[in-house]
Coordinates of C-alpha atoms in Angstrom, one line a residue:
M83 CA 0.0 0.0 0.0
T84 CA 1.3 3.4 -1.0
K85 CA 1.6 5.7 2.1
N86 CA 0.5 9.3 2.2
L87 CA -1.5 9.4 -1.1
L88 CA -2.9 12.8 -0.2
Q89 CA 0.5 14.5 -0.2
H90 CA 0.9 13.7 -3.8
I91 CA -2.6 15.1 -4.8
N92 CA -2.3 18.7 -5.6
N93 CA -5.3 18.9 -7.9
P94 CA -8.1 16.7 -9.3
T95 CA -5.9 15.6 -12.2
D96 CA -3.6 13.9 -9.8
L97 CA -6.6 12.3 -8.0
R98 CA -7.8 10.8 -11.3
Q99 CA -4.5 9.0 -11.8
L100 CA -5.2 6.8 -8.8
D101 CA -6.9 3.4 -9.0
E102 CA -10.5 3.5 -7.7
A103 CA -9.5 0.9 -5.1
Q104 CA -7.1 3.5 -3.5
L105 CA -9.8 6.1 -2.9
P106 CA -11.0 4.8 0.5
Q107 CA -7.4 5.4 1.7
V108 CA -7.5 8.9 0.3
A109 CA -10.8 9.5 2.1
Q110 CA -9.2 8.4 5.4
E111 CA -6.2 10.6 4.9
L112 CA -8.3 13.6 3.8
R113 CA -10.5 13.2 6.9
D114 CA -7.4 13.0 9.1
F115 CA -5.9 16.1 7.5
I116 CA -9.1 18.1 8.0
I117 CA -9.3 17.0 11.7
D118 CA -5.6 17.8 12.3
V119 CA -5.8 21.3 10.8
V120 CA -9.2 22.3 12.2
S121 CA -8.3 21.0 15.7
V122 CA -5.6 23.7 15.9
K123 CA -6.8 26.5 13.6
E124 CA -10.6 26.1 14.3
G125 CA -13.3 26.4 11.6
H126 CA -16.3 24.4 10.4
L127 CA -15.7 20.7 11.1
G128 CA -18.6 18.4 10.9
A129 CA -20.0 19.4 7.5
S130 CA -16.7 18.8 5.7
L131 CA -16.1 15.4 7.4
G132 CA -19.6 14.3 6.3
V133 CA -18.9 14.8 2.6
V134 CA -15.4 13.4 2.2
E135 CA -16.4 10.5 0.0
L136 CA -18.7 12.6 -2.0
T137 CA -16.0 15.3 -2.5
I138 CA -13.5 12.7 -3.8
A139 CA -16.0 11.0 -6.0
L140 CA -17.1 14.3 -7.6
H141 CA -13.6 15.3 -8.5
Y142 CA -12.7 11.8 -9.6
V143 CA -15.7 11.4 -12.0
F144 CA -16.2 14.9 -13.3
D145 CA -13.7 17.0 -15.2
T146 CA -13.4 19.9 -12.7
P147 CA -12.8 22.8 -13.1
N148 CA -14.2 22.5 -16.7
D149 CA -17.3 20.8 -15.2
L150 CA -18.7 23.3 -12.7
L151 CA -19.1 22.3 -9.0
I152 CA -21.0 24.5 -6.6
W153 CA -21.2 23.8 -2.8
D154 CA -24.2 25.3 -1.1
V155 CA -23.3 27.5 1.9
G156 CA -19.7 26.1 1.7
H157 CA -19.4 24.8 5.3
Q158 CA -18.7 21.4 3.7
A159 CA -16.1 22.6 1.2
Y160 CA -12.8 22.0 3.1
G161 CA -12.1 18.7 1.4
H162 CA -12.8 20.4 -1.9
K163 CA -10.3 23.1 -1.1
I164 CA -7.6 20.7 -0.1
L165 CA -8.0 18.6 -3.3
T166 CA -7.9 21.7 -5.5
E167 CA -4.5 23.2 -5.1
R168 CA -4.9 24.6 -1.6
R169 CA -3.6 21.7 0.6
K170 CA -0.3 23.4 1.4
I171 CA -2.0 26.7 2.4
F172 CA -5.1 25.2 4.1
H173 CA -3.6 26.0 7.5
T174 CA -4.3 29.7 6.7
N175 CA -8.1 29.0 6.4
R176 CA -10.2 31.8 7.8
Q177 CA -7.2 33.8 8.9
L178 CA -6.2 37.3 8.0
D179 CA -4.7 37.3 4.5
G180 CA -5.3 33.5 4.3
I181 CA -7.8 31.5 2.3
S182 CA -11.5 32.0 2.8
G183 CA -13.6 29.5 4.9
F184 CA -16.1 29.5 2.0
P185 CA -15.8 28.9 -1.8
K186 CA -14.7 32.1 -3.5
R187 CA -14.3 32.7 -7.2
S188 CA -11.4 35.0 -6.9
E189 CA -9.5 32.4 -4.9
S190 CA -9.6 29.4 -7.3
V191 CA -10.8 28.4 -10.7
Y192 CA -12.3 25.3 -8.9
D193 CA -14.6 27.6 -6.9
A194 CA -17.3 28.1 -9.5
F195 CA -19.5 30.3 -7.3
G196 CA -19.0 32.2 -4.1
V197 CA -21.2 31.0 -1.3
G198 CA -21.7 31.9 2.4
H199 CA -25.4 32.2 2.6
S200 CA -27.5 29.0 1.9
S201 CA -29.8 27.8 -0.8
T202 CA -28.2 29.6 -3.8
S203 CA -26.5 26.6 -5.5
I204 CA -29.4 25.4 -7.6
S205 CA -30.2 28.8 -9.1
A206 CA -26.5 29.5 -9.8
A207 CA -25.8 26.1 -11.4
L208 CA -29.0 26.3 -13.5
G209 CA -27.9 29.7 -14.7
M210 CA -24.5 28.3 -15.7
A211 CA -26.1 25.3 -17.4
I212 CA -28.5 27.5 -19.5
A213 CA -25.5 29.7 -20.4
S214 CA -23.6 26.6 -21.5
N215 CA -26.5 25.6 -23.8
L216 CA -26.7 29.0 -25.3
K217 CA -23.0 28.8 -26.1
G218 CA -23.5 25.5 -27.8
D219 CA -21.7 23.5 -25.0
F220 CA -24.0 20.5 -24.3
E221 CA -21.4 18.3 -22.7
K222 CA -20.4 20.5 -19.7
H223 CA -21.8 19.3 -16.4
H224 CA -23.1 21.6 -13.7
I225 CA -23.4 20.2 -10.2
A226 CA -25.0 21.7 -7.1
V227 CA -24.4 20.1 -3.8
I228 CA -27.1 21.2 -1.3
G229 CA -28.0 20.0 2.2
D230 CA -31.4 19.0 3.5
A231 CA -31.6 22.1 5.6
S232 CA -30.7 24.4 2.7
I233 CA -33.1 22.8 0.2
A234 CA -36.0 23.7 2.4
S235 CA -35.4 27.4 1.6
G236 CA -37.8 29.1 -0.8
M237 CA -35.0 30.0 -3.2
A238 CA -34.0 26.4 -3.6
F239 CA -37.6 25.5 -4.6
E240 CA -37.6 28.4 -7.0
G241 CA -34.5 26.9 -8.7
L242 CA -36.0 23.4 -8.8
N243 CA -39.2 24.7 -10.2
H244 CA -37.4 26.4 -13.1
A245 CA -34.9 23.7 -13.7
G246 CA -37.7 21.1 -14.2
V247 CA -38.9 22.7 -17.3
T248 CA -35.5 23.1 -18.9
D249 CA -33.2 20.7 -20.7
A250 CA -30.2 22.1 -18.7
N251 CA -27.4 19.6 -18.0
L252 CA -27.8 20.1 -14.2
L253 CA -27.2 17.6 -11.4
V254 CA -28.5 18.5 -8.0
I255 CA -27.1 16.4 -5.2
L256 CA -29.0 16.4 -1.9
N257 CA -26.6 15.8 0.9
D258 CA -29.1 14.5 3.4
N259 CA -27.8 14.4 7.0
A260 CA -30.9 15.7 8.8
I261 CA -29.0 18.7 10.2
G262 CA -27.8 22.1 9.2
I263 CA -26.2 23.9 12.1
D264 CA -29.1 22.8 14.2
P265 CA -31.3 19.8 13.4
S266 CA -33.4 20.3 10.3
V267 CA -37.1 21.1 10.8
G268 CA -40.3 21.2 8.9
A269 CA -42.6 19.0 6.7
L270 CA -39.9 18.5 4.0
K271 CA -37.6 17.0 6.7
K272 CA -40.4 14.6 7.6
Y273 CA -40.8 13.8 3.9
L274 CA -37.1 13.1 3.4
T275 CA -37.1 10.9 6.5
A276 CA -40.0 8.9 5.0
V277 CA -38.0 8.5 1.8
K278 CA -35.0 7.3 3.7
E279 CA -37.0 4.8 5.6
G280 CA -38.7 3.5 2.5
K281 CA -42.1 4.7 3.6
N282 CA -42.8 6.9 0.6
P283 CA -43.8 5.2 -2.6
R284 CA -41.6 6.2 -5.5
K285 CA -44.6 7.1 -7.6
N286 CA -45.3 9.9 -5.1
N287 CA -41.8 11.3 -5.2
M288 CA -42.0 15.1 -5.3
I289 CA -38.7 15.5 -7.0
K290 CA -39.7 13.2 -9.9
S291 CA -42.9 15.2 -10.1
L292 CA -40.8 18.3 -10.8
N293 CA -39.4 16.5 -13.9
F294 CA -36.1 15.5 -12.5
D295 CA -34.4 12.2 -13.1
Y296 CA -34.4 11.1 -9.4
S297 CA -32.1 8.4 -8.0
G298 CA -31.3 7.3 -4.4
P299 CA -31.2 7.5 -1.6
I300 CA -27.8 5.9 -1.5
D301 CA -25.1 5.6 1.2
G302 CA -22.9 8.7 0.8
H303 CA -20.1 7.1 2.6
D304 CA -19.9 4.1 0.2
I305 CA -17.4 5.8 -2.2
F306 CA -17.7 3.0 -4.8
A307 CA -21.5 3.3 -4.9
V308 CA -21.3 7.0 -5.2
I309 CA -18.8 6.8 -8.0
K310 CA -20.9 4.2 -9.8
E311 CA -24.0 6.4 -9.6
L312 CA -22.2 9.6 -10.7
K313 CA -20.8 7.8 -13.7
R314 CA -24.4 6.6 -14.6
L315 CA -25.8 10.1 -14.2
Q316 CA -22.9 11.6 -16.2
K317 CA -24.4 10.0 -19.3
I318 CA -27.9 11.3 -18.7
K319 CA -28.9 14.7 -20.2
G320 CA -31.3 17.2 -18.6
P321 CA -32.0 17.9 -14.9
K322 CA -31.0 15.1 -12.5
F323 CA -31.3 14.7 -8.8
L324 CA -29.2 12.4 -6.6
H325 CA -30.2 11.8 -3.0
I326 CA -27.4 10.7 -0.8
I327 CA -27.4 9.9 3.0
T328 CA -24.5 11.0 5.0
T329 CA -23.5 11.5 8.7
K330 CA -22.3 14.9 9.7
G331 CA -19.0 14.6 11.5
K332 CA -18.3 11.2 10.0
G333 CA -15.0 9.7 11.2
L334 CA -14.8 11.6 14.5
Q335 CA -17.0 9.9 17.1
Q336 CA -17.6 13.0 19.2
A337 CA -18.6 15.0 16.1
E338 CA -21.1 12.3 15.1
D339 CA -22.5 12.1 18.6
D340 CA -22.9 15.9 19.1
Q341 CA -23.3 17.4 15.6
V342 CA -24.4 20.8 16.8
K343 CA -21.4 21.4 19.0
Y344 CA -19.0 20.0 16.4
H345 CA -20.3 22.1 13.6
A346 CA -17.6 24.6 14.5
P347 CA -16.1 23.3 17.8
G348 CA -13.1 25.6 18.2
K349 CA -9.8 24.0 19.2
F350 CA -9.9 20.3 20.1
D351 CA -7.7 17.3 20.5
A352 CA -7.2 15.7 17.1
N353 CA -6.7 12.2 18.6
T354 CA -9.5 12.1 21.2
G355 CA -11.9 14.7 19.8
E356 CA -12.2 16.4 23.1
I357 CA -12.8 20.1 22.9
H358 CA -10.2 22.1 24.7
P359 CA -12.0 23.9 27.6
K360 CA -12.3 27.7 27.3
F361 CA -11.8 29.3 30.7
E362 CA -15.0 31.2 30.8
E363 CA -15.5 31.4 34.6
N364 CA -16.5 34.9 35.6
L365 CA -16.6 36.1 32.0
P366 CA -19.5 38.2 30.9
P367 CA -22.3 36.4 29.0
K368 CA -22.4 36.5 25.2
Y369 CA -24.8 39.0 23.7
Q370 CA -26.8 36.1 22.2
D371 CA -27.3 34.7 25.7
V372 CA -28.3 38.0 27.1
F373 CA -31.0 38.1 24.4
G374 CA -32.1 34.5 25.0
L375 CA -32.2 34.7 28.8
T376 CA -33.9 38.1 28.8
L377 CA -36.5 37.1 26.2
L378 CA -37.4 34.0 28.2
D379 CA -37.8 36.1 31.3
L380 CA -40.0 38.6 29.5
A381 CA -42.0 35.8 27.8
K382 CA -42.8 34.2 31.2
A383 CA -44.5 37.5 32.3
N384 CA -46.0 38.4 28.9
E385 CA -48.0 35.7 27.2
K386 CA -48.2 37.6 24.0
I387 CA -44.5 37.3 23.3
I388 CA -43.5 35.1 20.4
G389 CA -39.9 34.2 19.3
I390 CA -39.0 33.3 15.7
T391 CA -35.7 32.4 14.2
P392 CA -34.8 31.1 10.7
A393 CA -32.6 28.1 11.6
M394 CA -30.5 29.7 14.3
P395 CA -32.0 28.6 17.6
S396 CA -28.6 27.7 19.2
G397 CA -26.7 30.6 17.7
S398 CA -29.3 33.1 18.7
S399 CA -30.1 31.5 22.0
L400 CA -33.8 31.4 21.2
K401 CA -33.4 27.7 22.0
L402 CA -33.8 28.7 25.6
M403 CA -37.3 29.8 25.0
M404 CA -38.0 27.0 22.6
D405 CA -37.1 24.5 25.3
A406 CA -39.1 26.3 28.0
I407 CA -42.1 27.6 26.1
P408 CA -42.1 25.6 22.8
E409 CA -45.6 26.7 21.8
R410 CA -44.5 30.3 21.5
A411 CA -41.0 29.9 20.0
F412 CA -40.5 28.8 16.4
D413 CA -37.6 27.7 14.2
V414 CA -38.9 28.0 10.7
G415 CA -35.8 26.6 8.9
I416 CA -33.6 28.5 6.5
A417 CA -36.4 30.8 5.4
E418 CA -35.7 34.4 6.3
Q419 CA -38.4 35.8 4.0
H420 CA -41.0 33.6 5.6
A421 CA -39.7 34.4 9.1
V422 CA -40.3 38.1 8.5
T423 CA -43.7 37.8 7.0
L424 CA -44.8 35.2 9.5
S425 CA -43.8 37.8 12.2
A426 CA -45.8 40.4 10.4
G427 CA -48.9 38.1 10.3
M428 CA -48.6 37.5 14.0
A429 CA -48.2 41.2 14.7
T430 CA -51.5 42.0 13.0
Q431 CA -53.1 39.8 15.6
G432 CA -51.7 41.6 18.6
M433 CA -48.7 39.3 19.3
V434 CA -45.4 40.8 20.4
V435 CA -43.0 39.2 18.0
F436 CA -39.3 39.0 18.4
C437 CA -37.8 38.0 15.0
N438 CA -34.2 37.0 15.6
I439 CA -32.1 37.0 12.5
Y440 CA -28.3 37.4 12.0
S441 CA -27.7 40.9 10.5
T442 CA -26.2 39.4 7.3
F443 CA -29.1 37.1 6.8
L444 CA -31.7 39.8 7.1
Q445 CA -30.4 41.0 3.8
R446 CA -32.2 38.0 2.3
A447 CA -35.6 39.3 3.5
Y448 CA -35.3 43.0 2.6
D449 CA -38.4 43.2 0.6
Q450 CA -40.4 41.6 3.3
V451 CA -39.1 44.1 5.9
I452 CA -40.3 46.9 3.6
H453 CA -43.5 45.5 2.1
D454 CA -44.9 43.4 4.8
V455 CA -43.7 45.1 8.0
A456 CA -42.7 48.8 7.6
L457 CA -45.3 49.7 5.0
Q458 CA -48.0 48.4 7.3
N459 CA -46.2 49.9 10.3
L460 CA -46.4 46.6 12.2
P461 CA -44.4 46.6 15.5
V462 CA -42.2 43.6 14.7
I463 CA -39.1 43.5 16.9
F464 CA -36.1 42.6 14.8
C465 CA -33.2 41.3 16.9
L466 CA -30.2 41.4 14.6
D467 CA -27.5 39.2 16.1
R468 CA -23.9 39.2 14.8
A469 CA -24.1 42.9 13.8
G470 CA -20.8 44.6 12.8
L471 CA -17.6 42.7 12.1
V472 CA -17.9 39.0 13.0
G473 CA -14.4 37.8 12.4
E474 CA -13.2 34.7 10.7
D475 CA -16.3 34.0 8.6
G476 CA -15.4 37.0 6.5
A477 CA -17.2 39.0 3.9
T478 CA -20.3 36.9 3.6
H479 CA -21.1 37.1 7.3
H480 CA -20.1 40.6 8.4
G481 CA -23.2 42.4 9.6
V482 CA -22.1 45.8 8.4
F483 CA -24.9 46.9 6.1
D484 CA -28.0 46.9 8.3
L485 CA -27.7 50.5 9.5
A486 CA -27.6 51.8 5.9
F487 CA -30.2 49.5 4.4
L488 CA -32.7 49.9 7.3
R489 CA -32.2 53.7 7.8
C490 CA -33.9 54.6 4.6
I491 CA -37.1 52.6 5.4
P492 CA -40.0 54.8 6.8
N493 CA -41.4 53.9 10.2
M494 CA -38.3 51.9 11.2
I495 CA -36.8 52.5 14.6
I496 CA -33.1 51.5 14.7
Y497 CA -31.2 50.9 18.0
A498 CA -27.8 49.6 18.8
P499 CA -27.1 49.1 22.6
L500 CA -23.8 50.2 24.1
N501 CA -23.7 47.2 26.3
E502 CA -25.7 44.2 27.6
I503 CA -27.7 46.3 30.2
A504 CA -28.9 48.5 27.4
L505 CA -29.8 45.4 25.4
R506 CA -31.9 44.0 28.2
N507 CA -33.6 47.4 28.7
I508 CA -34.5 47.8 25.0
L509 CA -35.9 44.3 24.8
Y510 CA -38.0 45.2 27.9
T511 CA -39.1 48.5 26.4
A512 CA -40.0 47.0 23.0
Q513 CA -42.4 44.4 24.6
L514 CA -44.2 47.1 26.5
G515 CA -45.6 48.2 23.1
L516 CA -44.3 50.3 20.2
N517 CA -46.0 52.2 17.4
H518 CA -43.5 51.2 14.9
P519 CA -41.2 48.2 14.0
I520 CA -37.8 48.3 15.6
A521 CA -34.4 46.8 14.6
I522 CA -32.1 46.1 17.6
R523 CA -28.6 45.3 16.5
Y524 CA -25.9 43.7 18.7
P525 CA -22.6 42.0 18.1
R526 CA -21.1 38.6 18.4
G527 CA -19.1 38.2 21.5
R528 CA -19.1 39.6 25.1
G529 CA -19.2 42.9 26.8
Q530 CA -19.9 43.5 30.5
I531 CA -20.9 41.4 33.5
V532 CA -24.7 41.5 33.8
D533 CA -26.5 42.0 37.1
W534 CA -29.5 39.8 36.4
Q535 CA -31.3 41.0 39.5
K536 CA -31.3 44.6 38.4
P537 CA -34.8 45.8 37.5
Y538 CA -35.5 46.6 33.9
E539 CA -35.6 50.3 32.9
K540 CA -37.7 51.7 30.2
I541 CA -35.7 53.4 27.5
E542 CA -36.9 56.7 26.0
I543 CA -37.2 56.2 22.2
G544 CA -34.8 58.4 20.3
K545 CA -32.9 59.6 23.3
A546 CA -29.1 59.9 23.2
N547 CA -26.8 60.2 26.2
C548 CA -23.7 62.1 27.2
L549 CA -21.1 59.6 28.5
K550 CA -18.3 62.1 29.0
K551 CA -18.2 65.9 28.9
G552 CA -15.5 67.8 26.9
T553 CA -14.7 71.2 25.6
K554 CA -13.4 71.0 22.0
V555 CA -14.3 67.8 20.2
A556 CA -17.5 65.7 20.3
V557 CA -17.3 62.0 19.6
L558 CA -20.6 60.4 18.6
S559 CA -20.7 56.6 18.7
N560 CA -23.4 54.1 17.9
G561 CA -23.5 50.7 19.6
T562 CA -20.9 48.6 21.3
I563 CA -18.0 50.2 19.4
G564 CA -18.5 53.1 21.8
N565 CA -16.7 51.0 24.4
N566 CA -13.6 51.3 22.2
V567 CA -14.0 55.0 22.4
T568 CA -14.2 55.0 26.2
L569 CA -11.0 52.9 26.4
A570 CA -9.2 55.1 23.9
L571 CA -10.1 58.3 25.6
A572 CA -8.8 57.0 28.9
K573 CA -5.4 56.7 27.3
I574 CA -4.9 60.2 26.0
P575 CA -3.5 63.0 28.2
H576 CA -5.9 65.7 27.1
Q577 CA -9.1 63.7 27.4
D578 CA -10.9 66.6 29.1
T579 CA -11.1 68.3 25.7
I580 CA -13.1 65.4 24.1
A581 CA -16.8 64.8 24.8
H582 CA -18.4 61.4 24.1
Y583 CA -22.0 60.8 23.3
D584 CA -23.8 57.5 22.9
F585 CA -26.3 57.7 20.0
A586 CA -27.8 54.3 20.4
F587 CA -30.8 55.4 18.2
V588 CA -29.9 56.0 14.6
K589 CA -33.5 56.5 13.9
P590 CA -35.2 58.5 15.3
L591 CA -32.2 60.8 16.1
D592 CA -32.0 62.9 19.2
E593 CA -32.1 66.2 17.2
N594 CA -32.4 68.4 20.3
L595 CA -29.0 67.1 21.6
L596 CA -27.5 67.3 18.1
H597 CA -28.4 71.0 17.9
T598 CA -26.6 71.5 21.2
I599 CA -23.5 69.5 20.0
F600 CA -23.2 71.3 16.7
I601 CA -23.5 74.7 18.4
S602 CA -20.9 73.8 21.0
F603 CA -18.2 71.9 19.0
E604 CA -16.3 72.7 15.8
D605 CA -15.0 69.1 15.4
I606 CA -17.4 66.1 15.3
I607 CA -16.2 62.5 15.1
T608 CA -18.7 59.7 14.4
I609 CA -17.9 56.1 14.9
E610 CA -19.9 53.0 14.0
D611 CA -19.2 49.3 13.2
G612 CA -21.3 49.5 10.1
A613 CA -20.7 50.7 6.5
I614 CA -19.9 54.5 6.4
K615 CA -21.8 54.8 3.2
G616 CA -25.4 55.6 4.3
G617 CA -24.9 54.6 7.9
F618 CA -24.8 56.5 11.2
G619 CA -22.1 59.0 10.2
T620 CA -24.1 59.8 7.0
T621 CA -27.1 60.5 9.2
I622 CA -25.2 63.0 11.3
A623 CA -23.7 64.7 8.1
E624 CA -27.2 65.0 6.7
F625 CA -28.4 66.6 9.9
A626 CA -25.6 69.1 9.7
S627 CA -26.3 69.9 6.1
K628 CA -30.0 70.3 6.6
N629 CA -29.4 72.7 9.5
N630 CA -26.5 74.6 7.9
Y631 CA -23.9 73.7 10.5
N632 CA -20.3 74.1 9.5
S633 CA -18.6 71.8 12.0
K634 CA -16.0 69.5 10.6
I635 CA -17.3 65.9 10.6
K636 CA -14.9 62.9 10.5
V637 CA -16.7 59.6 9.8
L638 CA -15.2 56.4 11.1
G639 CA -16.5 52.9 10.4
I640 CA -16.4 50.2 7.8
P641 CA -14.9 51.5 4.5
D642 CA -16.7 51.1 1.2
E643 CA -15.4 47.7 0.5
F644 CA -16.0 44.1 1.4
I645 CA -13.9 43.2 4.5
E646 CA -12.3 39.8 4.4
Q647 CA -11.7 37.3 7.2
G648 CA -9.6 37.8 10.3
T649 CA -10.1 38.2 14.0
V650 CA -12.5 41.0 15.0
E651 CA -9.5 42.8 16.6
E652 CA -7.5 42.6 13.3
L653 CA -10.4 43.8 11.2
Q654 CA -11.2 46.7 13.6
Q655 CA -7.6 47.7 13.3
Y656 CA -7.8 47.6 9.5
C657 CA -10.9 49.8 9.6
K658 CA -9.2 52.1 12.2
I659 CA -11.9 51.6 14.8
D660 CA -9.9 49.6 17.3
V661 CA -8.7 51.2 20.6
R662 CA -5.2 51.9 19.5
S663 CA -6.3 53.6 16.2
L664 CA -8.8 55.7 18.0
E665 CA -6.2 56.7 20.6
I666 CA -4.0 58.0 17.8
I667 CA -6.9 59.8 16.1
F668 CA -8.1 61.4 19.3
S669 CA -4.5 62.5 20.2
S670 CA -4.3 64.5 17.0
Y671 CA -7.0 66.9 18.2

């Protein structure tokens, strides 16, 4: 037996030189390689382990990159990256100036389409397939690998619906492992379970009804069976659908047993699988947990409160309410548009709806926010987790556009708490009853120790606060980035000259306080962890222009570009909104 086959595979051409009988060894080595690197460097683990055999089979059978392969979401694409000329640099995955944790067209010709959000693969692959037909290329293959959680999204069904009436050379592979980040939910999951258990007659197969050539389900870890079926499908024209069954975390027992925790486990022992403990004693809670615990507390007292999340119950900590009050907390699957309009429907009936969506994912439901919520002035409470820079997930996941894209919507209240206490208080205030929808944005990570016994305080809508008085310069911050301002001001010798104001409300603005500030200060600095084009700083500049103020305004925030991956600290430094950069800026005044 030849040892270390993987180290001689730099691209799929090398892979195809091997005898098919050698591929199980490649699978074992690839699994071990992923485990070894991710155990030290962190990243998404379980999804990639689950598709090792499928990944090898796809590159072995198809002529990539000439045949186009698209991985939905991309959590499962580590094996793909390693086999496509990135094995030697895979240790830089998700790091500053390293390779992306997701497929990325500018990174490799083998990454046919950039993906970080789910359910885009079928539409993209279909678009490529139709384009190939129009160019007279009827031999090229277009493959979309999509998970059972992602295929439940509306966009995936839109792609299937269109593909079924085309002659596109499209292969959709359903990687069915019954889990996304959290366990899959909904009627489609029950249908797929019935198919796997042989309880659904083939004549009632919904995929066949959409005019796809359906095959499966087959064992996705039997590499010979997968290769055999791929070779058969390779000869069939038109839309095809292969249903494979896999186990997320395959090959690492702990990852198989606890698939939620090992989706992205952090650092762990590559030999035992044990996650290295994080010394979190006496640390402040994560913002998501402040949300989850506060909402549960409020929901116990207010029976009209509803919690909704599109497939992020653990990440958002809505799971706390789902476990305690399941009849009023809903995971609707990867369906942000549905989540927003479902919330709107409930709000029409007097329910107090907390719709928790990661900031970057709310982008997928923008029309629903405008058409179904704001236009009807329904008091839906949007809780936007992971706002601002989120770190290693990179450009697809940074929640930096919400201030700009929400600010232009009439009726919308926008609030970013300075700390966890403010988050608790705005959640409390919102459930007392508002006349408009509100978006509450808060970051990934931790802030301050929370006194859970402290009574809630009602927040005055639109009110800003002076955190520190000064004589020459006024710093206006929005959200938790204001804590960087406080730390930076404490480091400069002439801090008495700089005032600091917390403008938690971007909309409505505290115009009374703004008039006072512009009359009193010639230099104004705004800081936010959102895009500076159209965000909080733009709001302040518009106010100054409208009222003919001539103060100099310096706007700090996320520049007009897509920010790549790195730690939050590294990315804040790049954007010049970290403590050290602010210290230097403030010292110049």
